[in-house]
mmCIF file of C-alpha atoms and ligand atoms in Angstrom:
data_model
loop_
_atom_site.group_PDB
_atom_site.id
_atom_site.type_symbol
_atom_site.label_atom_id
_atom_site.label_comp_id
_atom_site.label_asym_id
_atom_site.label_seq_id
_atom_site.Cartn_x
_atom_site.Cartn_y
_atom_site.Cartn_z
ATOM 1 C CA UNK A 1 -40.888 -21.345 16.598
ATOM 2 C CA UNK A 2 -37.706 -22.364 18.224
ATOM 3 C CA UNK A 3 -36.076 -20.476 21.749
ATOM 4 C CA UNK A 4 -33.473 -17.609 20.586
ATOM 5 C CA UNK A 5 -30.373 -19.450 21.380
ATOM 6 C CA UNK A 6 -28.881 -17.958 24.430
ATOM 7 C CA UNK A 7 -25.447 -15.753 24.610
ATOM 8 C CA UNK A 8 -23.515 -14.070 26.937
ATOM 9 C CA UNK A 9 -20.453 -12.353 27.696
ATOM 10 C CA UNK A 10 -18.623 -10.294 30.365
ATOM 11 C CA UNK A 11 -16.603 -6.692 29.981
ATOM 12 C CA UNK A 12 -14.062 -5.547 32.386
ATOM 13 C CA UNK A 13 -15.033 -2.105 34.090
ATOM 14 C CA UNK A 14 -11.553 -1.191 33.441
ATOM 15 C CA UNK A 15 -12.102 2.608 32.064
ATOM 16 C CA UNK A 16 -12.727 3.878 28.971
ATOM 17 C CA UNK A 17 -13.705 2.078 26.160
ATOM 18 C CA UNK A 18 -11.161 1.568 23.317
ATOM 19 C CA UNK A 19 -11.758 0.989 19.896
ATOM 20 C CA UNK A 20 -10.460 -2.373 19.912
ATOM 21 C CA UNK A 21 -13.360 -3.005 22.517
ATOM 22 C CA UNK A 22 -15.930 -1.683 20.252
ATOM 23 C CA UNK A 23 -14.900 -3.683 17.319
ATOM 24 C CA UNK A 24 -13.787 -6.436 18.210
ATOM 25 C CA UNK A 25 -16.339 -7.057 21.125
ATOM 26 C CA UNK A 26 -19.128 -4.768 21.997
ATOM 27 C CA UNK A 27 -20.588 -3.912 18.362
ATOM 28 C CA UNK A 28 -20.928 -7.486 17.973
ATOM 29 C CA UNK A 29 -22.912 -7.879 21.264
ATOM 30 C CA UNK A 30 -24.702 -4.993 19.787
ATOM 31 C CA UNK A 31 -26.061 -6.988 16.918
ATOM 32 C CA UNK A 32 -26.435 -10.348 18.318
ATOM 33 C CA UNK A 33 -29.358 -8.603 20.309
ATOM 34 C CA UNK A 34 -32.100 -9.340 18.378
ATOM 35 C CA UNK A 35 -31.588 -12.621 17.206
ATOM 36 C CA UNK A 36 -30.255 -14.214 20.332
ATOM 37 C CA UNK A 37 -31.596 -14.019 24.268
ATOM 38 C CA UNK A 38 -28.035 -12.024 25.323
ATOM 39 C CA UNK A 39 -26.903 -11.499 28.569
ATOM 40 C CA UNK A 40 -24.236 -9.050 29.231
ATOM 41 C CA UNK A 41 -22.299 -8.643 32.113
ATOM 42 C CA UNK A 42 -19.725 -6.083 33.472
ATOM 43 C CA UNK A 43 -17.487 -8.008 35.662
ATOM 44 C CA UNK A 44 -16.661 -5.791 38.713
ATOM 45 C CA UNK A 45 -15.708 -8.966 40.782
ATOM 46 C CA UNK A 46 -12.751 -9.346 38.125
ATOM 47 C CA UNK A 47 -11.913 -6.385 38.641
ATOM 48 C CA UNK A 48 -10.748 -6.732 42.307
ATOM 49 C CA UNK A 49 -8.228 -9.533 40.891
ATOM 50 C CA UNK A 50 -6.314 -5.744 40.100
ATOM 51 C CA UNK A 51 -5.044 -3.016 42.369
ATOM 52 C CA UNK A 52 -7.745 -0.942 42.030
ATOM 53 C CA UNK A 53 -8.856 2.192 43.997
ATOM 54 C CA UNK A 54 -12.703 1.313 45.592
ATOM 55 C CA UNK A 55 -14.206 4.383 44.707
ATOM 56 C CA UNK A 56 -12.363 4.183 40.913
ATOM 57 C CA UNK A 57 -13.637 0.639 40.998
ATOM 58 C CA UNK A 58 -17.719 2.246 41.725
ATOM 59 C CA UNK A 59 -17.103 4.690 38.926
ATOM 60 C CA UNK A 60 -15.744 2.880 36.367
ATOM 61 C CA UNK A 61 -18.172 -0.289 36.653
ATOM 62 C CA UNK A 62 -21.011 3.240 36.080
ATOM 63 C CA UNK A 63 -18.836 4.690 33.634
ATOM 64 C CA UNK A 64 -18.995 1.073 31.858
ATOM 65 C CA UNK A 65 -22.651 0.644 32.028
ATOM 66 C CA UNK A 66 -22.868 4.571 30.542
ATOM 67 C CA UNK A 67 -20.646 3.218 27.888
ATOM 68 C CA UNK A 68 -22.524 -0.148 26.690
ATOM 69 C CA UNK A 69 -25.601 1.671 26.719
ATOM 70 C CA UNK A 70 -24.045 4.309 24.360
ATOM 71 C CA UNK A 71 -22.758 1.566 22.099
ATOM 72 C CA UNK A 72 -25.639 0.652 21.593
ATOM 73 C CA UNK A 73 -26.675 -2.403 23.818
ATOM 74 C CA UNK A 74 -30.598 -1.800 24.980
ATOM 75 C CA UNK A 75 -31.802 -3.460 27.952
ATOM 76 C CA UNK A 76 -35.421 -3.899 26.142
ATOM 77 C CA UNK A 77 -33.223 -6.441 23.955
ATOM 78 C CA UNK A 78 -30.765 -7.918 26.242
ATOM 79 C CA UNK A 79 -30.129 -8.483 29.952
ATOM 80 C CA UNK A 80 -27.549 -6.162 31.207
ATOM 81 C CA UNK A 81 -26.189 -6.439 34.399
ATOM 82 C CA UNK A 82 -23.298 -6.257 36.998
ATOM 83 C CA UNK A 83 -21.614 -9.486 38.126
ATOM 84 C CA UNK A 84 -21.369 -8.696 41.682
ATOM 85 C CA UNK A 85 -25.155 -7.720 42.013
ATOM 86 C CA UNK A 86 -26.071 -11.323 41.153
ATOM 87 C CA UNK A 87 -24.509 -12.892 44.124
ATOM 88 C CA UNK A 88 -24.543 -16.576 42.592
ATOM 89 C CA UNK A 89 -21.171 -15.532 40.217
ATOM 90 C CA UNK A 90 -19.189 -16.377 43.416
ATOM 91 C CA UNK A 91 -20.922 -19.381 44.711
ATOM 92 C CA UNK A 92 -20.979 -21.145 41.202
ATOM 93 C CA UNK A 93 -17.320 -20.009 40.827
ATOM 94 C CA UNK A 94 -16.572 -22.065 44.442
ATOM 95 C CA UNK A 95 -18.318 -24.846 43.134
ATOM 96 C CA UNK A 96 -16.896 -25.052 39.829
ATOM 97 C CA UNK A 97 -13.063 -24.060 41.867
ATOM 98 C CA UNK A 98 -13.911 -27.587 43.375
ATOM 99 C CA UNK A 99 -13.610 -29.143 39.945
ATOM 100 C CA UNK A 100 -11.231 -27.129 38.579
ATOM 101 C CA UNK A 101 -6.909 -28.239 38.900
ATOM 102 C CA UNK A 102 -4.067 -26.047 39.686
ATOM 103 C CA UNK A 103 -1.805 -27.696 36.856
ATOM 104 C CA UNK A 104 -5.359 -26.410 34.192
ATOM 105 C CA UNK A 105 -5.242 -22.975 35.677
ATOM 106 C CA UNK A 106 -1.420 -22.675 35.837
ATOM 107 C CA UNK A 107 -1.308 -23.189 32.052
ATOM 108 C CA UNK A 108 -3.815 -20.148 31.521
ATOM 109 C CA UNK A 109 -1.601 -17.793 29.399
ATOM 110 C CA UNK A 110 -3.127 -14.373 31.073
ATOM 111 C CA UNK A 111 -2.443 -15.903 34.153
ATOM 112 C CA UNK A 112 1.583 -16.573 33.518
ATOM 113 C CA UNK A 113 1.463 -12.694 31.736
ATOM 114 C CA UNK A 114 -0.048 -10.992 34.406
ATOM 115 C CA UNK A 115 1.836 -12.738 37.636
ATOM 116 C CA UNK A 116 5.304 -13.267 35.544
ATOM 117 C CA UNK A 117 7.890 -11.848 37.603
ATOM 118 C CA UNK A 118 6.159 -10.921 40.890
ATOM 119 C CA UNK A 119 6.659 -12.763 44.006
ATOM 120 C CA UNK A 120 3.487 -12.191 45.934
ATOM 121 C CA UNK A 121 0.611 -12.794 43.276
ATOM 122 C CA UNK A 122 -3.121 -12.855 44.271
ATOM 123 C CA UNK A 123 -5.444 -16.357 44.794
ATOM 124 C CA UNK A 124 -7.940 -14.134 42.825
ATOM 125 C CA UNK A 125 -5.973 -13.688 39.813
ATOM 126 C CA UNK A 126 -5.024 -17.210 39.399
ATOM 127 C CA UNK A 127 -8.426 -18.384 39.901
ATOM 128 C CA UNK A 128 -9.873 -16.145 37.283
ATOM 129 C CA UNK A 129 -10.813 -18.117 34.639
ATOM 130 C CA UNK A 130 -12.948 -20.273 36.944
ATOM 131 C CA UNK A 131 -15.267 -16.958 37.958
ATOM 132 C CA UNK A 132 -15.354 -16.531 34.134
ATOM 133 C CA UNK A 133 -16.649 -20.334 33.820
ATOM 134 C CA UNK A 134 -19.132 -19.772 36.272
ATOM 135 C CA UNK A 135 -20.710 -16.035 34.813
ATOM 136 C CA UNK A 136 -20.644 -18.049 31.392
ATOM 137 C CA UNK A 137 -22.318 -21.572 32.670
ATOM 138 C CA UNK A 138 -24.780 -19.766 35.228
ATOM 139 C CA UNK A 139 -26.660 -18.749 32.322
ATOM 140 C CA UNK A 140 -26.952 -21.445 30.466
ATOM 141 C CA UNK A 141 -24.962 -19.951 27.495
ATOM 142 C CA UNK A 142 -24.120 -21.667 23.941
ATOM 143 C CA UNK A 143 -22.348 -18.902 22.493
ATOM 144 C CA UNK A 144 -19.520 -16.590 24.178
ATOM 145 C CA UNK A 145 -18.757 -13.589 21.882
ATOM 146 C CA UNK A 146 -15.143 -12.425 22.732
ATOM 147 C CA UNK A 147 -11.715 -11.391 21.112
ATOM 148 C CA UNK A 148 -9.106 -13.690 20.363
ATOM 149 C CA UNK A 149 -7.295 -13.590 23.513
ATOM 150 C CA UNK A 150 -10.336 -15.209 25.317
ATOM 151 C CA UNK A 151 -9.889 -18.400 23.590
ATOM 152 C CA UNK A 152 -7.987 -20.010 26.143
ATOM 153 C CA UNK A 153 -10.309 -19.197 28.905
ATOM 154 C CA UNK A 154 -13.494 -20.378 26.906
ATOM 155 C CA UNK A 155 -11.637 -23.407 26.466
ATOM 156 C CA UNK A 156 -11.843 -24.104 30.291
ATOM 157 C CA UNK A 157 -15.137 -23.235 30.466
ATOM 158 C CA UNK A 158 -16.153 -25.723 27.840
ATOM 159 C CA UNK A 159 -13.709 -28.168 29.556
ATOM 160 C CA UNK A 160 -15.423 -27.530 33.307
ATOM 161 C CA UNK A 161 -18.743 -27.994 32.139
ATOM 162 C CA UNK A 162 -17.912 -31.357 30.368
ATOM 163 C CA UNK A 163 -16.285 -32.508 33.321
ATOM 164 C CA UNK A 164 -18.889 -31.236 35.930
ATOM 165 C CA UNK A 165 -22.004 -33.002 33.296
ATOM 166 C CA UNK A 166 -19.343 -36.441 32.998
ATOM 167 C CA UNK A 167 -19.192 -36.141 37.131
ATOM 168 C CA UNK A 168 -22.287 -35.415 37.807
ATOM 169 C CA UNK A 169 -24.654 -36.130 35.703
ATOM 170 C CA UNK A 170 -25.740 -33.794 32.571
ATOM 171 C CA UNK A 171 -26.456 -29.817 34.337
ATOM 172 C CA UNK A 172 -24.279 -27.200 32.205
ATOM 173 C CA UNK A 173 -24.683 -26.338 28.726
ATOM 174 C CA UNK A 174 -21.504 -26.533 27.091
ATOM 175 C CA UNK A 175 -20.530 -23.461 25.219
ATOM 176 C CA UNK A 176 -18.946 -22.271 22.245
ATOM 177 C CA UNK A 177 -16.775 -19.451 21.795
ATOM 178 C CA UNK A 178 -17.682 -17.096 18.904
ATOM 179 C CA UNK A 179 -14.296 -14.845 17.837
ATOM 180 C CA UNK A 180 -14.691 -12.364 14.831
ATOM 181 C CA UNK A 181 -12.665 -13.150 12.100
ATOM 182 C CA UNK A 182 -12.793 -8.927 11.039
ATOM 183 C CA UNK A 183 -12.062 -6.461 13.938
ATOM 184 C CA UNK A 184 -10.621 -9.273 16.038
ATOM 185 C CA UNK A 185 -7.766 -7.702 16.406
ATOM 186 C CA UNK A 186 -7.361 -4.141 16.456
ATOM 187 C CA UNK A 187 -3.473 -2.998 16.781
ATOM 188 C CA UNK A 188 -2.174 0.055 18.286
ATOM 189 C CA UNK A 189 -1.751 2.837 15.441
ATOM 190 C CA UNK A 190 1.636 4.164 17.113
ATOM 191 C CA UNK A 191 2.935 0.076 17.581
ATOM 192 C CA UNK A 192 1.225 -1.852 14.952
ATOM 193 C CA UNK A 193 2.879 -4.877 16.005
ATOM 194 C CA UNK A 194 1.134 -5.056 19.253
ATOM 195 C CA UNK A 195 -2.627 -4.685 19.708
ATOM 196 C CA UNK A 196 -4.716 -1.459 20.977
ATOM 197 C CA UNK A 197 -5.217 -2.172 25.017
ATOM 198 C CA UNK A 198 -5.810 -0.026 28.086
ATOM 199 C CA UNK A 199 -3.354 -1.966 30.269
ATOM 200 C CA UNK A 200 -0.525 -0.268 27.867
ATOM 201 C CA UNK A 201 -0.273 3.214 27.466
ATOM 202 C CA UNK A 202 -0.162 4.633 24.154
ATOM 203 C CA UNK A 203 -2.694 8.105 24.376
ATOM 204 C CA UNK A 204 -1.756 8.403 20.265
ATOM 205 C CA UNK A 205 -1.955 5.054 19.441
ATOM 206 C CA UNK A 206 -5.401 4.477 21.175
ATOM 207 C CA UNK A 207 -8.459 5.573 20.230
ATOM 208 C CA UNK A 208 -11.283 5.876 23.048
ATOM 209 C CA UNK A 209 -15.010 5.641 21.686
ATOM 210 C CA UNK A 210 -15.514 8.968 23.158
ATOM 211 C CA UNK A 211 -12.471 10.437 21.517
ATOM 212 C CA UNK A 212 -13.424 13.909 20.095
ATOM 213 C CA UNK A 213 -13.733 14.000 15.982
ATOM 214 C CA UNK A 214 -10.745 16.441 15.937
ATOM 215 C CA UNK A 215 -8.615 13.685 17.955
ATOM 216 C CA UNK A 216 -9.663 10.591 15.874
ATOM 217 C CA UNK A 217 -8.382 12.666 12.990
ATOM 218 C CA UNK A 218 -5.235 13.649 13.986
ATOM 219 C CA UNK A 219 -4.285 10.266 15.907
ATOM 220 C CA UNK A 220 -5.214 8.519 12.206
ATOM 221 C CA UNK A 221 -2.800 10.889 10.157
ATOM 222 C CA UNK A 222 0.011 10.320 12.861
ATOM 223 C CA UNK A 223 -0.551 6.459 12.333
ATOM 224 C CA UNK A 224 3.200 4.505 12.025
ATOM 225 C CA UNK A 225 3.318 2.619 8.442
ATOM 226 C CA UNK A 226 6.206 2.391 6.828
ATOM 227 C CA UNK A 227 8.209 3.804 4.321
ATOM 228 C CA UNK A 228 7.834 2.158 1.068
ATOM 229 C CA UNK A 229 5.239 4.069 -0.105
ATOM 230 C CA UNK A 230 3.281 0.731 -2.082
ATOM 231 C CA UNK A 231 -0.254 0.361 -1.276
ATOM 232 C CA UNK A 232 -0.394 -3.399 -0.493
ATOM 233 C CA UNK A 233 -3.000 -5.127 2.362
ATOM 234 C CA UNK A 234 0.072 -6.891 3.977
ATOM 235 C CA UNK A 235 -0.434 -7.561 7.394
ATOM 236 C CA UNK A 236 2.828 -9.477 7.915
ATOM 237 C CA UNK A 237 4.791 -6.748 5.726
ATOM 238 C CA UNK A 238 3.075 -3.578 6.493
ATOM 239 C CA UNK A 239 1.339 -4.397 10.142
ATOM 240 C CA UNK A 240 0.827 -0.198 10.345
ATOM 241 C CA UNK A 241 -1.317 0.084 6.997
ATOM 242 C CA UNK A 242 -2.947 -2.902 7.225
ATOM 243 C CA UNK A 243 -4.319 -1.793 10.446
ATOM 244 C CA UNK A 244 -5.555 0.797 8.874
ATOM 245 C CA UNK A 245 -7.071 -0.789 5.787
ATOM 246 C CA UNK A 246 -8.979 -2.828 8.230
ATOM 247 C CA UNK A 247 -10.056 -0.233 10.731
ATOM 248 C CA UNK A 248 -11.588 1.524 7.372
ATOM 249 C CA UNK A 249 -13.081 -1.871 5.955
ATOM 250 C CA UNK A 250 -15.013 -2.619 9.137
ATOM 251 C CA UNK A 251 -16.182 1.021 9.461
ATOM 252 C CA UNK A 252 -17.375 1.007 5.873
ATOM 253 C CA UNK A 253 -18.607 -2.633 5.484
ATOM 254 C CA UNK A 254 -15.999 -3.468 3.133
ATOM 255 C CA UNK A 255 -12.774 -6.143 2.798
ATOM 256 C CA UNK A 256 -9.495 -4.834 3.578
ATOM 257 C CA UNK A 257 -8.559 -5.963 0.182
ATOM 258 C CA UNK A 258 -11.006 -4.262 -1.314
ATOM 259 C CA UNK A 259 -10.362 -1.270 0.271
ATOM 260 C CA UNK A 260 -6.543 -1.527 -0.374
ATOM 261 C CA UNK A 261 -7.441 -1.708 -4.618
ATOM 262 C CA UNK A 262 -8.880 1.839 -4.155
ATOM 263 C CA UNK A 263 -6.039 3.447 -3.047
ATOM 264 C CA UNK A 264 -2.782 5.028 -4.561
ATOM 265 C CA UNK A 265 -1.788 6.876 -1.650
ATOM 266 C CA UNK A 266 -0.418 6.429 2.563
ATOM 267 C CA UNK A 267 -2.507 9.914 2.606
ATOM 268 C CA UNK A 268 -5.819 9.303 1.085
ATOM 269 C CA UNK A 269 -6.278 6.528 2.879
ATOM 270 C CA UNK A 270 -5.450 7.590 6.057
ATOM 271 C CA UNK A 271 -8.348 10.467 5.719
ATOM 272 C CA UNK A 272 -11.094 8.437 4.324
ATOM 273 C CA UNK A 273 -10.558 6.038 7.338
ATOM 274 C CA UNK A 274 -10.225 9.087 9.842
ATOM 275 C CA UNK A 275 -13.785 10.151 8.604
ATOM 276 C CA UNK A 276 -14.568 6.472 8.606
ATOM 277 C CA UNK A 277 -13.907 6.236 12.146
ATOM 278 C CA UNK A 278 -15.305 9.583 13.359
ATOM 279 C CA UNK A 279 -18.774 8.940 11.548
ATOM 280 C CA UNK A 280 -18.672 5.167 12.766
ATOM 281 C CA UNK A 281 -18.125 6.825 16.785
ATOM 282 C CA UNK A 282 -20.295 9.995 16.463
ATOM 283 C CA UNK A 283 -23.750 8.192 17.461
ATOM 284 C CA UNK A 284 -21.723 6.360 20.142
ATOM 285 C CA UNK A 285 -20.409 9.868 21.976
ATOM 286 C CA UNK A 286 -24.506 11.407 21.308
ATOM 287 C CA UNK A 287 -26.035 8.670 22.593
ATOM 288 C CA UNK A 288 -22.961 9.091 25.769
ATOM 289 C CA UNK A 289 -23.662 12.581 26.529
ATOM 290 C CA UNK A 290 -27.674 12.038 26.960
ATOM 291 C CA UNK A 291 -27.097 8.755 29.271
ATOM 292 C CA UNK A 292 -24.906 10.807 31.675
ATOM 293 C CA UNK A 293 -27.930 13.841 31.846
ATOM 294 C CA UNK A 294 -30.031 11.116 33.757
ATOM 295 C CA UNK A 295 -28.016 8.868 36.242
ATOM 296 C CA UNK A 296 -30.893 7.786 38.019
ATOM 297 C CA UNK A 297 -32.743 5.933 35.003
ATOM 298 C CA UNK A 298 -28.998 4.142 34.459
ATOM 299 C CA UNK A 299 -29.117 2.413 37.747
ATOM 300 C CA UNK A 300 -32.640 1.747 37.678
ATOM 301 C CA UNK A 301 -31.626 -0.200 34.601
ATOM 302 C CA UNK A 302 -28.930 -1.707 36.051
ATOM 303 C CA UNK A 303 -31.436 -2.590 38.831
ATOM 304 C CA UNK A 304 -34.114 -4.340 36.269
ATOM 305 C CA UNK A 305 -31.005 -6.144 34.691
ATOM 306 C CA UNK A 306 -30.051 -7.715 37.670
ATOM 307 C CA UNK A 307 -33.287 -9.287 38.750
ATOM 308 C CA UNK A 308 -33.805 -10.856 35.251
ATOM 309 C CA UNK A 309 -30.029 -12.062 35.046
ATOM 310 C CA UNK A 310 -30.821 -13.628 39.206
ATOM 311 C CA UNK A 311 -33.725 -15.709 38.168
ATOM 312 C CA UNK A 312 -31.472 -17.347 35.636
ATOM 313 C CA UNK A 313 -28.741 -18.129 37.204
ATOM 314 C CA UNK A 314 -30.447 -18.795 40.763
ATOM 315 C CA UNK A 315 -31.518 -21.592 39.026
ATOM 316 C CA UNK A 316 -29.033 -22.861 37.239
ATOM 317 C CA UNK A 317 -26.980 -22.393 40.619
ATOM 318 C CA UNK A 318 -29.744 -24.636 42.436
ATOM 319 C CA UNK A 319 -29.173 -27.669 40.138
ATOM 320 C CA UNK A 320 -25.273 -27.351 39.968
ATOM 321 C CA UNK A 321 -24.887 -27.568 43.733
ATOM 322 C CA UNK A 322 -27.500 -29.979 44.394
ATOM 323 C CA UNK A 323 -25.912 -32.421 41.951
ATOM 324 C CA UNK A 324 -22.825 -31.759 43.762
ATOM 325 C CA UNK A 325 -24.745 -33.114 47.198
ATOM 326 C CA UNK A 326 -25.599 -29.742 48.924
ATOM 327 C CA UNK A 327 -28.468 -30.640 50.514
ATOM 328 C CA UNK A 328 -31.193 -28.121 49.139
ATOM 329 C CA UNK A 329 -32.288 -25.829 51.501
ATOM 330 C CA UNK A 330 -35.796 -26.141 53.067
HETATM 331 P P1 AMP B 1 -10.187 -5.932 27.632
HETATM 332 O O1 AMP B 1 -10.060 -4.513 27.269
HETATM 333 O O2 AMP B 1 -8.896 -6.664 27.460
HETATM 334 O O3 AMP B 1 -10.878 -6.190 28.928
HETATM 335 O O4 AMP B 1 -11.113 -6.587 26.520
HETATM 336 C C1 AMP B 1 -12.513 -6.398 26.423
HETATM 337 C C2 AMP B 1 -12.994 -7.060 25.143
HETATM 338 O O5 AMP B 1 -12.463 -6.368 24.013
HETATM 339 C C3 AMP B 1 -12.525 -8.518 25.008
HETATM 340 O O6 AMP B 1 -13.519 -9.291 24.355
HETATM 341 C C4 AMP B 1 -11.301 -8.408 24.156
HETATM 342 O O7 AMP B 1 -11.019 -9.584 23.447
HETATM 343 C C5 AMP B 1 -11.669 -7.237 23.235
HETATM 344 N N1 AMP B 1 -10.463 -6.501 22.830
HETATM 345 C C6 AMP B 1 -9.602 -5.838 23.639
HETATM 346 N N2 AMP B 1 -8.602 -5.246 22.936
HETATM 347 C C7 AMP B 1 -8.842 -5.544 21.638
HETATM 348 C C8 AMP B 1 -8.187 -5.233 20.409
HETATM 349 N N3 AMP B 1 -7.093 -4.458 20.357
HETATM 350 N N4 AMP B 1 -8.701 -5.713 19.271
HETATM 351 C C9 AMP B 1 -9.831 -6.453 19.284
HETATM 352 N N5 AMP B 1 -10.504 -6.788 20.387
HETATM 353 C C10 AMP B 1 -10.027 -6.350 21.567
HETATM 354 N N1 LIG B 2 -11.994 -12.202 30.951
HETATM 355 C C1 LIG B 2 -12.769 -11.412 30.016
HETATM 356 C C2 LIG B 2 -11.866 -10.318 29.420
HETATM 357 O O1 LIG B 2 -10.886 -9.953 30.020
HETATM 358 C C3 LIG B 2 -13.960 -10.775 30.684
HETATM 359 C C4 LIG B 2 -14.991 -11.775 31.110
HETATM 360 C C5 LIG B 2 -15.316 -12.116 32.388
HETATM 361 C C6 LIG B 2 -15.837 -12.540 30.263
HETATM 362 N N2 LIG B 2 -16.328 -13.010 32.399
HETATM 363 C C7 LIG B 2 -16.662 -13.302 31.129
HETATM 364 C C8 LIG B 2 -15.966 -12.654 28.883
HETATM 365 C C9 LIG B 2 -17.607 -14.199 30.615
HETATM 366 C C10 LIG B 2 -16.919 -13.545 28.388
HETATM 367 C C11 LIG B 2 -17.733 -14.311 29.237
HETATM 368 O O2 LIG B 2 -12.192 -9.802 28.377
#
């Protein structure tokens, strides 16, 4: 029998969970549980790069965990976990900073996005990327499930490693990102030109996974398409229908193509992929509501997820820094 192959990926505790999350990220961690040795990670230490309120910070990384678990991610399957409860994230980041160049990290698109116009702009924030290199090569991972806009970063990662292995002598697994081609991007049903994100707000073009039925309904009918009234998968043409065709072809397990040949109307389509959408969420909010009864058993998870993602990564830590020449301790 060959060793499950080994993924892992990271979530932002940045509030509540979109549906651009859930398809385009977390439903795929959800599956790749079985077949693969997952670790999952919610990255509180990223979080700081923000201007966030401490105890917002504490309730959202909670709120996250409540929400992975509700999605469906089961910590008798995977290893779920907390970044900054496994204390090696930031040493393997400093080590990995000491391989790392400013003109590499300069060129990191989120980076130039996020500190564009600002004149005082956080060490943190520019060395992000590096603290994602290190949650992904602490564990040994070959296969980084993540949306599109990730690419960049899981570049570097890939590019760290080979240079730290070239340097020093073969220690970190190189790894691969893994971007779905179908729910990869989800777009904003009020601005289909842009895509569905929590750092923009747009309450009727977002829909949260715990959204009531009654709001994924009306949100879906209020959609922006466009006026030319042809039923045509278009994404160029018709970004605002296409969305839709898309959001009801992932829900239903079906092509967006396929889904556009069964349609005559704007109308019809936008209900069958409102009761797409609501029957696609309802286990999700269920599953939600019985989580938050029982607090204690989430952190005692989060507890157990911890101490298997440490043993990992301790190690992996161990070999990285004494290839570097830190003299092992004792
Ligand atoms: P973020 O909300 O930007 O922290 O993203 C968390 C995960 O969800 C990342 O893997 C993103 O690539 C993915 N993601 C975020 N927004 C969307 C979207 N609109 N469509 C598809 N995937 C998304
Ligand atoms: N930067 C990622 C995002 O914004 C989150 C992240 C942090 C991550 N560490 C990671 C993703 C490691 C994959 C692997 O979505």
């Amino acid at each position: 029998m060959t060793a499950m192959s080994r993924v892992l990926s990271g979530l932002q505790p940045s509030g509540d969970l979109h549906l651009g999350n859930y398809l385009g990220a977390i439903r795929n961690w959800v599956a790749d549980q079985d077949a693969h040795d997952a670790f999952y990670c919610i990255v509180d230490l990223h979080a700081l790069t923000l201007d966030i309120d401490p105890a917002e910070l504490r309730t959202r990384t909670y709120e996250t965990a409540l929400d992975l678990l509700a999605a469906g991610l089961d910590p008798e399957r995977c290893t779920l976990f907390v970044q900054s409860h496994v204390t090696e994230h930031a040493e393997m980041a400093w080590l990995l900073e000491c391989t790392a160049t400013m003109g590499e990290l300069r060129r990191m698109t989120q980076f130039k996005d996020k500190s564009a116009g600002k004149d005082s702009v956080r060490v943190g924030l520019f060395t992000y990327p590096v603290l994602q290199a290190a949650d992904i090569l602490l564990y040994d991972a070959e296969r980084v499930p993540v949306g599109e806009d990730q690419r960049q970063h899981l570049e570097l990662a890939r590019e760290l490693a080979i240079r730290f292995n070239h340097r020093f002598g073969p220690t970190l697994v190189v790894p691969e990102a893994s971007i779905p081609k179908m729910g990869a991007r989800v777009m904003d049903l009020q601005h289909p030109e842009r895509k569905m994100s929590k750092s923009v707000a747009s309450p009727l073009g977002t829909i949260l996974i715990l959204d009531e039925p009654a709001d994924i309904l009306r949100k879906v009918r209020k959609a922006v398409t466009d006026t030319d009234g042809e039923v045509r998968y278009d994404p160029e043409a018709k970004p605002g229908l296409s969305n839709l065709m898309e959001l009801l072809a992932v829900a239903t397990e079906r092509t967006p193509e396929d889904v556009a040949g069964s349609y005559a109307r704007y109308g019809d389509l936008k209900d069958d992929a409102g009761e797409a959408l609501v029957e696609l969420l309802r286990p999700l909010r269920e599953r939600r509501e019985a989580l938050a009864a029982d607090p204690g058993a989430v952190a005692t998870l989060l507890a157990v997820g911890a101490k298997k993602a440490r043993s990992t990564a301790s190690a992996t830590y161990r070999r990285a820094a004494e290839a570097m020449g830190l003299l092992a301790p004792g």
